[in-house]
Short mmCIF file of C-alpha atoms in Angstrom, two decimals:
data_model
loop_
_atom_site.label_atom_id
_atom_site.label_comp_id
_atom_site.label_asym_id
_atom_site.label_seq_id
_atom_site.Cartn_x
_atom_site.Cartn_y
_atom_site.Cartn_z
CA SER A 806 13.72 -18.84 -8.58
CA PHE A 807 11.15 -19.93 -11.24
CA LEU A 808 13.46 -18.75 -14.36
CA LEU A 809 16.53 -19.48 -13.50
CA ALA A 810 16.58 -23.28 -15.04
CA ALA A 811 15.86 -21.91 -17.92
CA ALA A 812 19.82 -21.25 -18.20
CA VAL A 813 19.61 -25.17 -18.79
CA PHE A 814 16.58 -25.50 -20.90
CA THR A 815 16.90 -27.85 -23.92
CA PRO A 816 15.54 -26.64 -26.99
CA ALA A 817 12.40 -28.71 -26.90
CA THR A 818 11.62 -26.95 -23.71
CA ARG A 819 12.21 -23.81 -24.75
CA GLY A 820 9.64 -24.14 -27.25
CA ARG A 821 7.01 -25.05 -24.75
CA VAL A 822 7.83 -22.12 -22.56
CA SER A 823 7.08 -19.93 -25.72
CA ARG A 824 4.02 -21.76 -26.83
CA TRP A 825 2.62 -21.53 -23.49
CA LEU A 826 4.02 -18.16 -23.01
CA GLY A 827 2.34 -17.13 -25.86
CA SER A 828 -0.92 -18.86 -25.28
CA LEU A 829 -1.55 -16.67 -22.17
CA GLY A 830 -4.44 -13.90 -22.53
CA GLY A 831 -6.27 -11.01 -20.68
CA HIS A 832 -8.34 -13.06 -18.89
CA ARG A 833 -8.26 -14.19 -15.00
CA ASP A 834 -10.37 -17.55 -15.02
CA GLY A 835 -7.33 -20.17 -14.91
CA LYS A 836 -4.79 -17.33 -13.84
CA ASP A 837 -3.07 -19.23 -10.90
CA GLU A 838 -3.12 -23.26 -12.56
CA GLU A 839 -1.46 -21.06 -15.95
CA ALA A 840 1.34 -19.25 -13.60
CA ALA A 841 1.55 -22.56 -11.51
CA SER A 842 2.54 -24.09 -14.73
CA LEU A 843 4.70 -21.96 -15.53
CA ALA A 844 6.66 -22.52 -12.52
CA SER A 845 6.48 -25.96 -12.65
CA LEU A 846 8.55 -25.82 -16.07
CA MET A 847 11.35 -24.34 -14.47
CA GLY A 848 11.87 -26.76 -11.74
CA ALA A 849 11.15 -30.19 -10.40
CA SER A 850 7.60 -29.89 -9.02
CA SER A 851 4.62 -30.51 -10.86
CA ALA A 852 1.86 -27.52 -11.16
CA ALA A 853 -0.27 -28.88 -9.11
CA GLU A 854 2.49 -29.04 -6.44
CA VAL A 855 2.99 -25.40 -6.85
CA LEU A 856 -0.13 -24.22 -6.86
CA SER A 857 -0.62 -26.34 -3.67
CA LYS A 858 2.33 -24.71 -1.92
CA ALA A 859 1.62 -21.23 -3.05
CA SER A 860 -2.42 -21.10 -2.04
CA LYS A 861 -0.74 -22.36 1.53
CA THR A 862 2.22 -20.22 1.75
CA PHE A 863 0.47 -16.91 0.16
CA ARG A 864 0.89 -13.73 2.56
CA ALA A 865 -0.27 -10.46 2.83
CA MET A 866 0.68 -7.41 4.90
CA PRO A 867 -1.55 -4.62 5.18
CA LEU A 868 -0.20 -1.39 4.63
CA SER A 869 -0.88 0.10 7.95
CA LYS A 870 1.49 -2.41 9.45
CA LEU A 871 4.69 -0.81 6.77
CA THR A 872 7.23 1.88 8.67
CA ARG A 873 8.91 4.22 7.20
CA GLU A 874 11.84 2.86 8.24
CA GLU A 875 11.25 -0.91 7.35
CA LEU A 876 11.03 0.55 3.82
CA ALA A 877 13.89 2.46 4.27
CA ASN A 878 16.08 -0.67 5.31
CA SER A 879 17.81 -2.24 2.45
CA THR A 880 18.59 -5.37 4.30
CA PRO A 881 16.68 -8.53 4.90
CA ASP A 882 14.46 -7.77 8.05
CA PRO A 883 13.19 -11.58 8.98
CA ALA A 884 10.81 -10.07 11.46
CA MET A 885 8.75 -8.12 9.06
CA ASN A 886 7.27 -11.56 8.05
CA SER A 887 5.52 -11.99 11.56
CA LYS A 888 3.44 -8.75 10.34
CA THR A 889 1.89 -10.84 7.66
CA ASP A 890 -1.47 -13.25 7.68
CA ALA A 891 -1.67 -15.88 5.62
CA ALA A 892 -4.16 -14.89 2.43
CA GLU A 893 -6.14 -15.72 -0.38
CA LEU A 894 -5.29 -15.89 -4.44
CA GLY A 895 -7.01 -13.12 -5.38
CA THR A 896 -7.69 -11.37 -2.73
CA VAL A 897 -4.57 -8.92 -2.16
CA HIS A 898 -4.55 -5.85 -3.75
CA ALA A 899 -0.99 -5.21 -5.28
CA PHE A 900 1.83 -6.84 -5.57
CA VAL A 901 4.44 -4.31 -4.76
CA SER A 902 7.67 -3.96 -7.43
CA HIS A 903 10.36 -2.14 -6.24
CA SER A 904 14.36 -1.77 -5.67
CA TRP A 905 15.38 -2.24 -2.09
CA SER A 906 18.29 0.73 -2.75
CA ASP A 907 15.97 3.08 -3.12
CA ALA A 908 14.33 5.86 -1.50
CA GLY A 909 12.35 4.19 1.69
CA GLY A 910 10.94 7.28 2.46
CA ALA A 911 9.18 8.03 -1.25
CA LYS A 912 8.24 4.40 -1.34
CA TYR A 913 6.15 4.65 1.88
CA ASP A 914 4.67 8.24 0.94
CA GLN A 915 3.87 6.66 -2.66
CA LEU A 916 2.10 3.73 -1.33
CA HIS A 917 0.11 5.96 1.02
CA GLU A 918 -1.04 7.97 -1.31
CA TRP A 919 -1.93 5.11 -3.44
CA ALA A 920 -4.12 3.44 -1.26
CA GLY A 921 -5.59 6.97 -0.39
CA GLY A 922 -6.38 6.60 2.94
CA GLU A 923 -8.01 3.69 2.94
CA GLU A 924 -6.47 -0.04 4.45
CA ARG A 925 -5.04 -2.34 1.35
CA LEU A 926 -3.32 -5.56 1.76
CA ILE A 927 0.33 -5.38 -0.27
CA TRP A 928 2.64 -8.19 -0.91
CA LEU A 929 5.45 -7.25 -0.49
CA ASP A 930 8.97 -9.28 -1.04
CA LYS A 931 10.61 -8.07 2.09
CA ALA A 932 7.99 -9.47 4.24
CA CYS A 933 5.88 -11.81 2.53
CA ILE A 934 8.83 -13.96 1.31
CA ASP A 935 10.26 -15.90 4.50
CA GLN A 936 14.07 -14.45 4.15
CA ARG A 937 14.72 -17.70 6.47
CA ASN A 938 13.63 -19.65 3.32
CA ILE A 939 13.56 -17.43 0.35
CA ASN A 940 14.60 -20.37 -2.15
CA ASP A 941 11.13 -22.17 -1.50
CA ASP A 942 8.86 -18.81 -1.71
CA LEU A 943 10.86 -17.72 -4.93
CA ALA A 944 9.57 -20.82 -6.82
CA CYS A 945 5.96 -19.63 -6.19
CA LEU A 946 6.50 -16.43 -7.38
CA PRO A 947 4.60 -16.48 -10.59
CA VAL A 948 1.30 -17.82 -8.28
CA PHE A 949 1.94 -15.23 -6.07
CA LEU A 950 2.09 -12.18 -8.61
CA SER A 951 -1.20 -13.80 -10.16
CA GLY A 952 -3.01 -13.80 -6.63
CA CYS A 953 -2.53 -9.79 -6.70
CA GLN A 954 -5.06 -7.60 -8.55
CA GLU A 955 -2.70 -4.69 -8.99
CA LEU A 956 0.85 -4.26 -10.06
CA VAL A 957 2.22 -1.31 -8.24
CA CYS A 958 5.92 -0.26 -9.47
CA LEU A 959 7.82 2.27 -7.10
CA ALA A 960 10.52 3.20 -9.59
CA GLY A 961 13.46 5.30 -8.41
CA GLY A 962 16.75 5.48 -9.66
CA THR A 963 18.34 2.24 -9.40
CA TYR A 964 14.80 0.84 -10.56
CA THR A 965 16.07 0.13 -13.90
CA GLN A 966 18.98 -1.59 -12.81
CA ARG A 967 17.56 -4.49 -10.66
CA LEU A 968 16.79 -6.95 -13.34
CA TRP A 969 14.29 -8.77 -11.17
CA CYS A 970 12.22 -5.33 -11.12
CA ALA A 971 11.62 -6.11 -15.03
CA ILE A 972 11.01 -9.90 -14.80
CA GLU A 973 8.13 -8.60 -12.50
CA LEU A 974 6.99 -6.41 -14.92
CA PHE A 975 6.74 -8.76 -17.48
CA VAL A 976 5.82 -11.68 -15.73
CA PHE A 977 2.40 -9.92 -14.40
CA VAL A 978 1.60 -8.97 -18.03
CA ARG A 979 1.89 -12.27 -19.02
CA MET A 980 -0.32 -13.59 -15.92
CA GLY A 981 -2.96 -11.94 -17.91
CA GLY A 982 -2.48 -8.76 -15.64
CA LYS A 983 -4.57 -6.03 -17.27
CA ARG A 984 -2.53 -3.08 -18.28
CA GLU A 985 -5.15 -0.75 -16.03
CA ASN A 986 -4.10 -2.41 -13.26
CA MET A 987 -0.51 -1.66 -13.37
CA LEU A 988 0.56 1.10 -12.06
CA VAL A 989 4.03 2.98 -11.71
CA TRP A 990 4.84 5.78 -9.69
CA LEU A 991 8.21 8.04 -9.67
CA LEU A 992 9.75 7.93 -6.97
CA GLU A 993 12.06 11.43 -8.34
CA GLU A 994 10.57 14.04 -10.66
CA THR A 995 14.36 14.12 -12.59
CA SER A 996 14.08 13.60 -16.70
CA ASP A 997 17.22 11.32 -15.97
CA LEU A 998 14.90 8.28 -14.52
CA GLU A 999 12.29 9.39 -17.12
CA ASP A 1000 15.10 8.66 -19.81
CA ARG A 1001 15.88 5.21 -17.77
CA LEU A 1002 12.64 4.20 -17.68
CA ALA A 1003 12.31 4.75 -21.97
CA HIS A 1004 15.50 3.60 -22.65
CA PHE A 1005 15.52 0.28 -20.57
CA ASP A 1006 18.06 -2.14 -20.82
CA ALA A 1007 18.38 -5.65 -19.59
CA SER A 1008 21.98 -6.54 -20.66
CA LYS A 1009 22.99 -3.53 -17.95
CA ALA A 1010 20.66 -4.31 -15.50
CA LYS A 1011 21.84 -6.21 -12.07
CA CYS A 1012 21.15 -8.79 -9.44
CA PHE A 1013 22.82 -9.21 -6.11
CA LEU A 1014 24.59 -12.26 -7.24
CA ASP A 1015 25.89 -11.84 -10.83
CA ARG A 1016 25.48 -15.70 -10.99
CA ASP A 1017 21.70 -14.86 -10.73
CA ARG A 1018 21.66 -12.28 -13.56
CA GLN A 1019 23.42 -14.77 -15.91
CA ARG A 1020 20.76 -17.16 -14.75
CA LEU A 1021 18.15 -14.21 -15.30
CA LEU A 1022 19.72 -13.09 -18.74
CA ALA A 1023 19.53 -16.48 -20.09
CA ALA A 1024 16.05 -17.01 -18.80
CA ILE A 1025 15.29 -13.64 -21.11
CA GLU A 1026 17.20 -15.13 -23.93
CA ALA A 1027 15.65 -18.48 -23.86
CA THR A 1028 12.40 -17.08 -24.21
CA PHE A 1029 12.65 -14.45 -26.85
CA GLY A 1030 16.07 -15.31 -28.61
CA THR A 1031 18.16 -12.22 -27.35
CA VAL A 1032 17.31 -8.85 -24.82
CA VAL A 1033 16.27 -6.64 -27.97
CA PRO A 1034 12.64 -7.90 -27.90
CA PHE A 1035 12.16 -8.23 -24.60
CA ASN A 1036 13.76 -4.30 -23.84
CA ARG A 1037 11.09 -3.10 -26.03
CA LEU A 1038 8.42 -4.94 -24.23
CA VAL A 1039 9.56 -3.24 -20.68
CA ARG A 1040 10.10 0.43 -22.50
CA ASP A 1041 6.28 -0.14 -23.84
CA LEU A 1042 4.76 -1.55 -20.87
CA PHE A 1043 6.07 2.13 -19.34
CA LYS A 1044 4.99 3.92 -22.52
CA LYS A 1045 1.25 2.88 -22.71
CA GLN A 1046 0.73 3.11 -18.89
CA ARG A 1047 2.05 7.02 -19.08
CA ARG A 1048 -1.18 8.26 -20.15
CA SER A 1049 -3.62 7.24 -16.97
CA SER A 1050 -1.02 5.36 -14.67
CA VAL A 1051 2.85 7.00 -14.57
CA ARG A 1052 2.73 9.93 -11.71
CA THR A 1053 4.90 11.41 -9.60
CA GLY A 1054 3.51 13.84 -6.84
CA GLY A 1055 -0.10 13.53 -8.18
CA ARG A 1056 0.90 14.97 -11.78
CA THR A 1057 0.76 12.92 -15.19
CA VAL A 1058 4.09 12.23 -16.74
CA GLU A 1059 5.42 11.94 -20.36
CA LEU A 1060 8.36 9.36 -20.35
CA ALA A 1061 8.81 9.70 -24.17
#
């Protein structure tokens, strides 16, 4: 995936990534090109090749086609890909960030509450990534993120334990995603979950494969030096969204 190659960055390449990340602003213009540039630094393809491929493979699922049972299933379901359609970058309403292990029914309900009864297009990894060809689609993930208008985070009990969830938050913001377009919905009304979000620690988060976890942590360290600044960034994202975007059952939740 797009960040994993950071484990073998040379000092010069790490410097290029850090300078490039620092140059990103909050504008929309050039967002997809910036995402493709980041992806190209992580692999063998050029930015033009990544953007071209991502544009051809970007897909979206109408929320009305998603079932509660599909979200409740924590194993890959290649058949879900047939419910998606080719989409144009920038036209998909939301990229859904979630842990597969969290309660599917709660995720389903919160997505429909977010949609407000309107049809919405979502980018959901279980459906929009071809589960039979995962590596190719993951290489385009930064562009897929940039092609969505909002980031909808469905945070349950295992959300902070999944390192990929935190990476998605970081990439969305660094690609120029506006904070008001990042929505965090809590799936549980517990102080324990609020405390986990407020004290997120990447070094304690897991991936399905430990080798992926080690590579993602190496990527974070290549950018930040250590996981400590990254932890502050993720905590800050939750903290700054609490006034208007962090909700559970329609009420605002104070995380601090």
